[in-house]
Amino acid sequence: MTATLFNYSYHHTSTQGIDRRAGTQSAVRSVVIVGGGTSGWMTAMILADALIRKGVAITLLESPAVEIIGVGEGSTPWLRGFFDSLDIEESEWMPECNATYKCGIAFDKWSTKPGFERYFHPFASMLDNFTMTQFVHNARARVNGAEVDAHPDRFFIATRLAEAHMAPIPAGNFPFDIWYGYHFDAVLLGKFLHKKALERGVRYKSCHVTHADLNERGDIASVATREGETIAADFFVDCTGFASLLSIKALATPFISFSENLFNDAAVAMPTPMDESIPSQTVSTAMKHGWAWKIPLTSRYGNGYVYSSSFCTADQAEHELRESLGLLEADTPARHLKMRIGRLAKHWNRNCLAVGLAQGFIEPLEATALLFIQKTAMGIVEYLDNGDFSEAAHDSFNQRVNEHFEGTRDYIVTHYKTNSRTDTEYWRANATNLTISDPLKELYNNWMAGNSIVKQVKQSIGQAYPVFSWYCIMAGMGIFPDQKSLRPPNASEKKFSMAEIDNLLTRSAVNFRDQKELLEAIPPRREDESLQIYFW
Ligand SMILES: Cc1cc2nc3c(=O)[nH]c(=O)nc-3n(C[C@H](O)[C@H](O)[C@H](O)COP(=O)(O)OP(=O)(O)OC[C@H]3O[C@@H](n4cnc5c(N)ncnc54)[C@H](O)[C@@H]3O)c2cc1C
């Protein structure tokens, strides 16, 4: 898999097989979504786009008594595809959600290895095809003992842009598309999507669902509300967050915990004022018992500390976060949250699909939750349309989502497993944790032996993260022989000139602008039609 893959695969593809002509009726006639957080509204938008014109009634129920989780302020580049596929311009949604552009994530203090105390996990772009080979070549040469530069920060344009607080939107004449994500205010995003979904025909009811009634087959027949209504539908979507009201409570779908792989189960969040200049990266800093995020919005920074309650108390976590932000004496309110880490055994069970936190969560380290929402909701459209509710359909859908969960989990686990901190029991326990998947063990073994890891990533770990991301994390964490045991590279190992790479990136970076300046007048979507025609 190369970086090129990223440039077009974000487009809305899952519903392509669906006959979108008005009048061609879908097999399912009514869908009820329970929950009005980001997952509820994103699902409503995706289903509305594909199915309302085919006569499907989509109704979203939201409790007036249960707040949305209100965190989740970073995305992967797939969110760009979500908005593009719905024809919503950045200039429309971003200002309403105080959104900023995101070039990737900086990992600070996760490694103690000299020269590797910080690295950047960039979102890849077409331009990276010019430097990817060099990076992978050098990383492999260094694992094999050659003293060559293999820190990922030297190789990618997104890293340059993030360092300079630039937006990943190139000038019109720049021939390469850049792959980027966003930061946004989660509450404002929910409000924006709510408004758009109603405009597109989704029906809305503020009501608290007390329980679901099952029919004789064991499917959900209807949900009952505290307000005294009984609401029936052909298909239900559980977007009730960690409550998982329909999937776990009504259908007793088993939940598979990841707590043996991932220790974090709690978070504390608090805002700080924005600086004069707006960064274009998330910063993830290792703390004593977890890590802290710093996410730039146009209005403020969102900060939070994700930690393991087995290793520290909520008060200790809040104190450590306040101290790191210089807020020990401030009366800035803190929000404390619990997290359930793992996934449902079946995301689609009977006539109910779980989406968002109701289906599972792999902690926010790589900001992947919205991507799961998007993929799960898009993946079900075809089945709703053609009415294939067979066991085989359930199995293949669930297998795909589960593989994505497991692949993502393995990537997140790698951040902890490769840490070299010894300052607390938390970090030592993470580094020595042997509960990791077999494909991951095999990948580590191959890396340490200086072999290619392409096969493991493609065949065993799944498609959650591209090969390039795996090279970034292993190289970025400094998983190489110690500096003192490195030897001078031979001619084939020293094949590439770092000066040339520096030069290419420096010349490319002049095509980008300061993020704050660009956000003041967000340009219209760039179609790059010519490139699409030539490539695909
Ligand atoms: C600390 C933390 C940080 C995170 N950071 C990120 C990030 O950076 N990037 C990312 O992609 N994701 C992140 N996430 C995940 C992200 O917040 C969620 O995936 C996203 O907000 C979707 O949540 P949700 O809609 O599933 O649930 P919620 O926001 O909890 O919404 C649940 C909805 O269900 C409704 N509801 C509940 N019970 C009932 C009932 N009985 N009747 C009717 N309605 C009901 C509620 O009213 C609410 O509308 C983070 C999560 C946590 C915990």
PDB file of N, CA, C and O in Angstrom, residues 374-413:
ATOM      1  N   GLN A 374     -18.287   6.203  10.656  1.00  0.00           N
ATOM      2  CA  GLN A 374     -18.479   6.413   9.215  1.00  0.00           C
ATOM      3  C   GLN A 374     -18.499   5.079   8.468  1.00  0.00           C
ATOM      4  O   GLN A 374     -19.390   4.815   7.672  1.00  0.00           O
ATOM      5  N   LYS A 375     -17.501   4.243   8.757  1.00  0.00           N
ATOM      6  CA  LYS A 375     -17.404   2.981   8.019  1.00  0.00           C
ATOM      7  C   LYS A 375     -18.562   2.054   8.368  1.00  0.00           C
ATOM      8  O   LYS A 375     -19.087   1.350   7.505  1.00  0.00           O
ATOM      9  N   THR A 376     -18.946   2.019   9.641  1.00  0.00           N
ATOM     10  CA  THR A 376     -20.034   1.119  10.045  1.00  0.00           C
ATOM     11  C   THR A 376     -21.337   1.565   9.392  1.00  0.00           C
ATOM     12  O   THR A 376     -22.075   0.747   8.830  1.00  0.00           O
ATOM     13  N   ALA A 377     -21.611   2.855   9.452  1.00  0.00           N
ATOM     14  CA  ALA A 377     -22.882   3.349   8.895  1.00  0.00           C
ATOM     15  C   ALA A 377     -22.904   3.185   7.375  1.00  0.00           C
ATOM     16  O   ALA A 377     -23.915   2.773   6.792  1.00  0.00           O
ATOM     17  N   MET A 378     -21.781   3.484   6.724  1.00  0.00           N
ATOM     18  CA  MET A 378     -21.751   3.337   5.264  1.00  0.00           C
ATOM     19  C   MET A 378     -21.865   1.871   4.852  1.00  0.00           C
ATOM     20  O   MET A 378     -22.509   1.540   3.851  1.00  0.00           O
ATOM     21  N   GLY A 379     -21.266   1.014   5.676  1.00  0.00           N
ATOM     22  CA  GLY A 379     -21.252  -0.400   5.332  1.00  0.00           C
ATOM     23  C   GLY A 379     -22.626  -1.046   5.359  1.00  0.00           C
ATOM     24  O   GLY A 379     -22.875  -2.032   4.657  1.00  0.00           O
ATOM     25  N   ILE A 380     -23.546  -0.503   6.145  1.00  0.00           N
ATOM     26  CA  ILE A 380     -24.842  -1.169   6.297  1.00  0.00           C
ATOM     27  C   ILE A 380     -25.827  -0.764   5.194  1.00  0.00           C
ATOM     28  O   ILE A 380     -26.822  -1.455   4.953  1.00  0.00           O
ATOM     29  N   VAL A 381     -25.546   0.332   4.518  1.00  0.00           N
ATOM     30  CA  VAL A 381     -26.521   0.900   3.583  1.00  0.00           C
ATOM     31  C   VAL A 381     -26.976  -0.116   2.540  1.00  0.00           C
ATOM     32  O   VAL A 381     -28.177  -0.292   2.294  1.00  0.00           O
ATOM     33  N   GLU A 382     -25.991  -0.796   1.968  1.00  0.00           N
ATOM     34  CA  GLU A 382     -26.304  -1.738   0.901  1.00  0.00           C
ATOM     35  C   GLU A 382     -27.260  -2.836   1.384  1.00  0.00           C
ATOM     36  O   GLU A 382     -28.191  -3.229   0.687  1.00  0.00           O
ATOM     37  N   TYR A 383     -27.027  -3.316   2.596  1.00  0.00           N
ATOM     38  CA  TYR A 383     -27.866  -4.394   3.137  1.00  0.00           C
ATOM     39  C   TYR A 383     -29.290  -3.896   3.396  1.00  0.00           C
ATOM     40  O   TYR A 383     -30.260  -4.613   3.186  1.00  0.00           O
ATOM     41  N   LEU A 384     -29.389  -2.662   3.883  1.00  0.00           N
ATOM     42  CA  LEU A 384     -30.728  -2.111   4.132  1.00  0.00           C
ATOM     43  C   LEU A 384     -31.466  -1.949   2.815  1.00  0.00           C
ATOM     44  O   LEU A 384     -32.669  -2.172   2.721  1.00  0.00           O
ATOM     45  N   ASP A 385     -30.728  -1.567   1.816  1.00  0.00           N
ATOM     46  CA  ASP A 385     -31.351  -1.305   0.524  1.00  0.00           C
ATOM     47  C   ASP A 385     -31.874  -2.588  -0.119  1.00  0.00           C
ATOM     48  O   ASP A 385     -32.997  -2.638  -0.610  1.00  0.00           O
ATOM     49  N   ASN A 386     -31.026  -3.644  -0.088  1.00  0.00           N
ATOM     50  CA  ASN A 386     -31.471  -4.849  -0.778  1.00  0.00           C
ATOM     51  C   ASN A 386     -32.135  -5.865   0.145  1.00  0.00           C
ATOM     52  O   ASN A 386     -32.582  -6.921  -0.283  1.00  0.00           O
ATOM     53  N   GLY A 387     -32.208  -5.540   1.447  1.00  0.00           N
ATOM     54  CA  GLY A 387     -32.937  -6.392   2.387  1.00  0.00           C
ATOM     55  C   GLY A 387     -32.251  -7.715   2.659  1.00  0.00           C
ATOM     56  O   GLY A 387     -32.885  -8.670   3.091  1.00  0.00           O
ATOM     57  N   ASP A 388     -30.945  -7.775   2.417  1.00  0.00           N
ATOM     58  CA  ASP A 388     -30.229  -9.014   2.711  1.00  0.00           C
ATOM     59  C   ASP A 388     -29.909  -9.062   4.203  1.00  0.00           C
ATOM     60  O   ASP A 388     -28.918  -8.497   4.660  1.00  0.00           O
ATOM     61  N   PHE A 389     -30.760  -9.726   4.958  1.00  0.00           N
ATOM     62  CA  PHE A 389     -30.553  -9.855   6.401  1.00  0.00           C
ATOM     63  C   PHE A 389     -30.160 -11.291   6.751  1.00  0.00           C
ATOM     64  O   PHE A 389     -30.384 -11.753   7.853  1.00  0.00           O
ATOM     65  N   SER A 390     -29.564 -11.983   5.783  1.00  0.00           N
ATOM     66  CA  SER A 390     -29.202 -13.383   6.001  1.00  0.00           C
ATOM     67  C   SER A 390     -28.078 -13.485   7.039  1.00  0.00           C
ATOM     68  O   SER A 390     -27.388 -12.503   7.331  1.00  0.00           O
ATOM     69  N   GLU A 391     -27.890 -14.697   7.525  1.00  0.00           N
ATOM     70  CA  GLU A 391     -26.807 -14.919   8.491  1.00  0.00           C
ATOM     71  C   GLU A 391     -25.454 -14.611   7.851  1.00  0.00           C
ATOM     72  O   GLU A 391     -24.568 -14.030   8.469  1.00  0.00           O
ATOM     73  N   ALA A 392     -25.342 -15.003   6.570  1.00  0.00           N
ATOM     74  CA  ALA A 392     -24.069 -14.765   5.870  1.00  0.00           C
ATOM     75  C   ALA A 392     -23.793 -13.267   5.768  1.00  0.00           C
ATOM     76  O   ALA A 392     -22.645 -12.819   5.911  1.00  0.00           O
ATOM     77  N   ALA A 393     -24.830 -12.486   5.534  1.00  0.00           N
ATOM     78  CA  ALA A 393     -24.659 -11.031   5.433  1.00  0.00           C
ATOM     79  C   ALA A 393     -24.206 -10.468   6.779  1.00  0.00           C
ATOM     80  O   ALA A 393     -23.266  -9.667   6.858  1.00  0.00           O
ATOM     81  N   HIS A 394     -24.878 -10.910   7.854  1.00  0.00           N
ATOM     82  CA  HIS A 394     -24.470 -10.468   9.191  1.00  0.00           C
ATOM     83  C   HIS A 394     -23.001 -10.819   9.439  1.00  0.00           C
ATOM     84  O   HIS A 394     -22.218  -9.986   9.892  1.00  0.00           O
ATOM     85  N   ASP A 395     -22.655 -12.079   9.122  1.00  0.00           N
ATOM     86  CA  ASP A 395     -21.295 -12.547   9.433  1.00  0.00           C
ATOM     87  C   ASP A 395     -20.239 -11.760   8.671  1.00  0.00           C
ATOM     88  O   ASP A 395     -19.221 -11.358   9.232  1.00  0.00           O
ATOM     89  N   SER A 396     -20.483 -11.545   7.388  1.00  0.00           N
ATOM     90  CA  SER A 396     -19.427 -10.872   6.617  1.00  0.00           C
ATOM     91  C   SER A 396     -19.318  -9.400   7.034  1.00  0.00           C
ATOM     92  O   SER A 396     -18.222  -8.850   7.147  1.00  0.00           O
ATOM     93  N   PHE A 397     -20.456  -8.779   7.339  1.00  0.00           N
ATOM     94  CA  PHE A 397     -20.404  -7.392   7.816  1.00  0.00           C
ATOM     95  C   PHE A 397     -19.635  -7.321   9.139  1.00  0.00           C
ATOM     96  O   PHE A 397     -18.709  -6.507   9.297  1.00  0.00           O
ATOM     97  N   ASN A 398     -20.024  -8.170  10.083  1.00  0.00           N
ATOM     98  CA  ASN A 398     -19.402  -8.114  11.414  1.00  0.00           C
ATOM     99  C   ASN A 398     -17.912  -8.451  11.353  1.00  0.00           C
ATOM    100  O   ASN A 398     -17.101  -7.843  12.047  1.00  0.00           O
ATOM    101  N   GLN A 399     -17.576  -9.397  10.499  1.00  0.00           N
ATOM    102  CA  GLN A 399     -16.166  -9.763  10.388  1.00  0.00           C
ATOM    103  C   GLN A 399     -15.333  -8.569   9.911  1.00  0.00           C
ATOM    104  O   GLN A 399     -14.248  -8.294  10.421  1.00  0.00           O
ATOM    105  N   ARG A 400     -15.883  -7.852   8.934  1.00  0.00           N
ATOM    106  CA  ARG A 400     -15.152  -6.699   8.399  1.00  0.00           C
ATOM    107  C   ARG A 400     -14.947  -5.637   9.487  1.00  0.00           C
ATOM    108  O   ARG A 400     -13.856  -5.114   9.666  1.00  0.00           O
ATOM    109  N   VAL A 401     -16.014  -5.340  10.218  1.00  0.00           N
ATOM    110  CA  VAL A 401     -15.884  -4.309  11.256  1.00  0.00           C
ATOM    111  C   VAL A 401     -14.940  -4.799  12.361  1.00  0.00           C
ATOM    112  O   VAL A 401     -14.087  -4.046  12.851  1.00  0.00           O
ATOM    113  N   ASN A 402     -15.063  -6.067  12.718  1.00  0.00           N
ATOM    114  CA  ASN A 402     -14.195  -6.591  13.784  1.00  0.00           C
ATOM    115  C   ASN A 402     -12.726  -6.564  13.386  1.00  0.00           C
ATOM    116  O   ASN A 402     -11.863  -6.239  14.191  1.00  0.00           O
ATOM    117  N   GLU A 403     -12.444  -6.893  12.139  1.00  0.00           N
ATOM    118  CA  GLU A 403     -11.043  -6.853  11.690  1.00  0.00           C
ATOM    119  C   GLU A 403     -10.506  -5.430  11.773  1.00  0.00           C
ATOM    120  O   GLU A 403      -9.353  -5.206  12.124  1.00  0.00           O
ATOM    121  N   HIS A 404     -11.353  -4.473  11.457  1.00  0.00           N
ATOM    122  CA  HIS A 404     -10.928  -3.087  11.537  1.00  0.00           C
ATOM    123  C   HIS A 404     -10.641  -2.702  12.993  1.00  0.00           C
ATOM    124  O   HIS A 404      -9.650  -2.035  13.303  1.00  0.00           O
ATOM    125  N   PHE A 405     -11.511  -3.155  13.891  1.00  0.00           N
ATOM    126  CA  PHE A 405     -11.287  -2.887  15.320  1.00  0.00           C
ATOM    127  C   PHE A 405      -9.977  -3.512  15.791  1.00  0.00           C
ATOM    128  O   PHE A 405      -9.171  -2.877  16.462  1.00  0.00           O
ATOM    129  N   GLU A 406      -9.761  -4.775  15.424  1.00  0.00           N
ATOM    130  CA  GLU A 406      -8.578  -5.484  15.931  1.00  0.00           C
ATOM    131  C   GLU A 406      -7.293  -4.888  15.343  1.00  0.00           C
ATOM    132  O   GLU A 406      -6.303  -4.734  16.047  1.00  0.00           O
ATOM    133  N   GLY A 407      -7.345  -4.544  14.067  1.00  0.00           N
ATOM    134  CA  GLY A 407      -6.164  -3.946  13.435  1.00  0.00           C
ATOM    135  C   GLY A 407      -5.835  -2.602  14.071  1.00  0.00           C
ATOM    136  O   GLY A 407      -4.667  -2.283  14.327  1.00  0.00           O
ATOM    137  N   THR A 408      -6.863  -1.823  14.338  1.00  0.00           N
ATOM    138  CA  THR A 408      -6.636  -0.519  14.970  1.00  0.00           C
ATOM    139  C   THR A 408      -6.116  -0.719  16.389  1.00  0.00           C
ATOM    140  O   THR A 408      -5.184  -0.040  16.828  1.00  0.00           O
ATOM    141  N   ARG A 409      -6.732  -1.678  17.106  1.00  0.00           N
ATOM    142  CA  ARG A 409      -6.252  -1.956  18.472  1.00  0.00           C
ATOM    143  C   ARG A 409      -4.764  -2.296  18.459  1.00  0.00           C
ATOM    144  O   ARG A 409      -3.990  -1.771  19.263  1.00  0.00           O
ATOM    145  N   ASP A 410      -4.352  -3.134  17.506  1.00  0.00           N
ATOM    146  CA  ASP A 410      -2.945  -3.536  17.476  1.00  0.00           C
ATOM    147  C   ASP A 410      -2.027  -2.332  17.224  1.00  0.00           C
ATOM    148  O   ASP A 410      -0.927  -2.256  17.777  1.00  0.00           O
ATOM    149  N   TYR A 411      -2.492  -1.415  16.399  1.00  0.00           N
ATOM    150  CA  TYR A 411      -1.666  -0.227  16.148  1.00  0.00           C
ATOM    151  C   TYR A 411      -1.571   0.625  17.418  1.00  0.00           C
ATOM    152  O   TYR A 411      -0.495   1.111  17.775  1.00  0.00           O
ATOM    153  N   ILE A 412      -2.696   0.773  18.106  1.00  0.00           N
ATOM    154  CA  ILE A 412      -2.689   1.578  19.339  1.00  0.00           C
ATOM    155  C   ILE A 412      -1.820   0.880  20.404  1.00  0.00           C
ATOM    156  O   ILE A 412      -1.024   1.535  21.088  1.00  0.00           O
ATOM    157  N   VAL A 413      -1.952  -0.426  20.515  1.00  0.00           N
ATOM    158  CA  VAL A 413      -1.154  -1.179  21.484  1.00  0.00           C
ATOM    159  C   VAL A 413       0.339  -0.927  21.250  1.00  0.00           C
ATOM    160  O   VAL A 413       1.132  -0.818  22.197  1.00  0.00           O
TER     161      VAL A 413
END
